[in-house]
Amino acid sequence: MLNSFFEIFKIISLSKLTRIIVFSLFVIFLTLGLFESLLLSPEDYIQSDAVRIMYVHVPAAWISLGIFSFIAFLSLGIFIFKNKNFVIIAKSFAPSGLVFNLIALVTGSIWGKPTWGTWWAWDPRITSMLVLFLFYVLYIVAWRLFENDKAAKISSLVAITGFVNVPIIKFSVDWWASLHQPSSVKILSETTIHSSMLTPLLLMTAAFALFSVLIFLMKYNVELIKIKNKGLDRL
Amino acid sequence: MINLLLMNGYGLFVWSAFAFTLINFFGLYVIINRQLIKENKKFKLKFNNLEKIKYIQAYKQSTNQVLVSSNAAQKI
């Protein structure tokens, strides 16, 4: 059952059409998102136009957190089901997760200067995001340093260990005194951000998510072709 | 237009944040696409140089069929 699902998944992800669809959607959402966030959305009454940095900083942070959580979830699956498909999927998501984490850190730093007066502060949210970045680096380095099965095991352990940091990032603004404000966009309770700002934020989040799917599909193809290349050698 | 560039004095911060994001997107895309083209070329070269019996055996796999027929890496 699981194997037949992955076989269909492989065919779909290898298809050129899938990538064309994802790429087209990404371009559409990015164009709309940029238009909304740079031209249509209002400036903040305190931060003025500096608030527009939020439209790249927040989605990047959300996506990097989401990807790492997904990698950790798949890593757990690697130990439970011993399925190699989980390994390839987790490995293929890591590059985009790392880049989104870097974007969140750098754009956060750029936003910090006009709003807090500093490029960097050892604030709980920023520090825990930096720790997540280090876990991403460790995860990718593990794949470079070790061979196949050993790399899968070590990188999975890194992801599972690093997952402890995810709730710390989420609740750091509630647990400790932080320069960051508590979350304005909530799933379970009422969102406190105005729709004129929420629309570009969601559009950019969708665009970023589509970009991570596109990169995943391309990286997944690279990994599959590498395996197929080895398979041809064994024929 | 000038207002859009200056953004009430925050233009340098706003534009550099957006530029950094888009440059990273482009860079990551180029790196992964290069890897994909390289692996695709290697696979096709190996596949086309297989002996006839091995070629038929390899072609039976559905994923190999998709890979041989697709040229997606260069197109997107």
mmCIF file of C-alpha atoms in Angstrom, chain A residues 7 11 14 16 19-20 26 34 37-39 43 47-50 52-53 56 96 100 102-103 106-107 110 113-114 208 211 218-219 221-222 225-226 228-229 232-233 235, chain B residues 4 7-8 10 13-18 20-22 24-25 28-29 32-33 35-36 39-40 42-43 46-47 50 54 57-58 61-64 66-67 72-73 75-76:
data_model
loop_
_atom_site.group_PDB
_atom_site.id
_atom_site.type_symbol
_atom_site.label_atom_id
_atom_site.label_comp_id
_atom_site.label_asym_id
_atom_site.label_seq_id
_atom_site.Cartn_x
_atom_site.Cartn_y
_atom_site.Cartn_z
ATOM 1 C CA GLU A 7 5.441 4.700 -6.863
ATOM 2 C CA ILE A 11 5.766 9.334 -11.337
ATOM 3 C CA LEU A 14 9.134 13.250 -12.038
ATOM 4 C CA LYS A 16 7.590 17.851 -16.282
ATOM 5 C CA ARG A 19 6.906 21.297 -12.200
ATOM 6 C CA ILE A 20 5.407 23.559 -14.853
ATOM 7 C CA PHE A 26 4.560 30.347 -7.883
ATOM 8 C CA LEU A 34 4.819 41.638 -4.398
ATOM 9 C CA SER A 37 2.988 44.065 -0.231
ATOM 10 C CA LEU A 38 4.935 46.855 -1.970
ATOM 11 C CA LEU A 39 2.146 48.926 -3.522
ATOM 12 C CA GLU A 43 2.081 51.668 5.930
ATOM 13 C CA GLN A 47 6.826 51.630 11.765
ATOM 14 C CA SER A 48 5.777 53.415 8.569
ATOM 15 C CA ASP A 49 7.003 51.614 5.394
ATOM 16 C CA ALA A 50 9.513 49.485 7.325
ATOM 17 C CA ARG A 52 6.720 45.908 4.504
ATOM 18 C CA ILE A 53 9.748 43.781 5.461
ATOM 19 C CA VAL A 56 9.171 38.467 3.366
ATOM 20 C CA SER A 96 14.803 25.140 0.733
ATOM 21 C CA PHE A 100 14.136 30.187 4.129
ATOM 22 C CA LEU A 102 18.603 32.285 6.291
ATOM 23 C CA ILE A 103 16.128 34.708 4.685
ATOM 24 C CA VAL A 106 18.799 38.280 7.481
ATOM 25 C CA THR A 107 15.528 40.107 6.750
ATOM 26 C CA ILE A 110 17.417 44.339 8.333
ATOM 27 C CA LYS A 113 17.803 48.227 12.540
ATOM 28 C CA PRO A 114 15.011 50.768 11.811
ATOM 29 C CA PHE A 208 7.043 30.888 -0.633
ATOM 30 C CA PHE A 211 8.722 27.828 -4.215
ATOM 31 C CA MET A 218 13.716 19.369 -8.424
ATOM 32 C CA LYS A 219 15.902 18.067 -5.583
ATOM 33 C CA ASN A 221 14.299 14.313 -8.975
ATOM 34 C CA VAL A 222 18.066 14.721 -8.508
ATOM 35 C CA ILE A 225 18.006 9.971 -10.771
ATOM 36 C CA LYS A 226 21.129 9.317 -8.653
ATOM 37 C CA LYS A 228 18.406 5.133 -10.873
ATOM 38 C CA ASN A 229 21.968 5.735 -12.117
ATOM 39 C CA LEU A 232 21.694 0.961 -14.172
ATOM 40 C CA ASP A 233 25.234 0.130 -13.045
ATOM 41 C CA LEU A 235 22.026 -4.337 -14.372
ATOM 42 C CA LEU B 4 7.991 54.093 -3.913
ATOM 43 C CA MET B 7 9.499 54.519 1.243
ATOM 44 C CA ASN B 8 9.511 57.380 3.752
ATOM 45 C CA TYR B 10 13.011 53.144 4.834
ATOM 46 C CA PHE B 13 15.878 48.514 4.355
ATOM 47 C CA VAL B 14 12.726 47.428 2.526
ATOM 48 C CA TRP B 15 14.303 47.012 -0.914
ATOM 49 C CA SER B 16 17.381 45.232 0.430
ATOM 50 C CA ALA B 17 15.169 42.739 2.342
ATOM 51 C CA PHE B 18 13.119 41.973 -0.791
ATOM 52 C CA PHE B 20 18.008 39.466 -0.583
ATOM 53 C CA THR B 21 14.978 37.154 -0.671
ATOM 54 C CA LEU B 22 14.687 37.112 -4.461
ATOM 55 C CA ASN B 24 18.397 33.684 -2.647
ATOM 56 C CA PHE B 25 15.444 32.212 -4.539
ATOM 57 C CA LEU B 28 18.925 28.154 -4.964
ATOM 58 C CA TYR B 29 16.949 27.544 -8.146
ATOM 59 C CA ILE B 32 19.398 22.730 -7.942
ATOM 60 C CA ASN B 33 18.614 23.075 -11.656
ATOM 61 C CA GLN B 35 22.387 19.412 -10.368
ATOM 62 C CA LEU B 36 19.254 18.186 -12.120
ATOM 63 C CA GLU B 39 22.226 13.968 -13.243
ATOM 64 C CA ASN B 40 19.720 13.830 -16.115
ATOM 65 C CA LYS B 42 24.440 11.180 -16.836
ATOM 66 C CA PHE B 43 21.324 8.995 -16.668
ATOM 67 C CA LYS B 46 24.129 5.521 -19.361
ATOM 68 C CA PHE B 47 20.645 4.444 -20.426
ATOM 69 C CA LEU B 50 23.003 -0.081 -22.357
ATOM 70 C CA LYS B 54 19.507 -4.548 -20.377
ATOM 71 C CA GLN B 57 14.845 -4.615 -18.802
ATOM 72 C CA ALA B 58 15.502 -1.068 -17.584
ATOM 73 C CA GLN B 61 10.427 0.389 -14.945
ATOM 74 C CA SER B 62 7.876 3.178 -15.070
ATOM 75 C CA THR B 63 10.147 5.770 -13.434
ATOM 76 C CA ASN B 64 12.863 5.081 -16.032
ATOM 77 C CA VAL B 66 9.401 9.022 -17.374
ATOM 78 C CA LEU B 67 13.057 9.990 -16.997
ATOM 79 C CA ALA B 72 12.173 18.913 -17.876
ATOM 80 C CA ALA B 73 15.388 20.074 -16.253
ATOM 81 C CA LYS B 75 12.900 23.551 -19.839
ATOM 82 C CA ILE B 76 11.940 24.969 -16.421
#
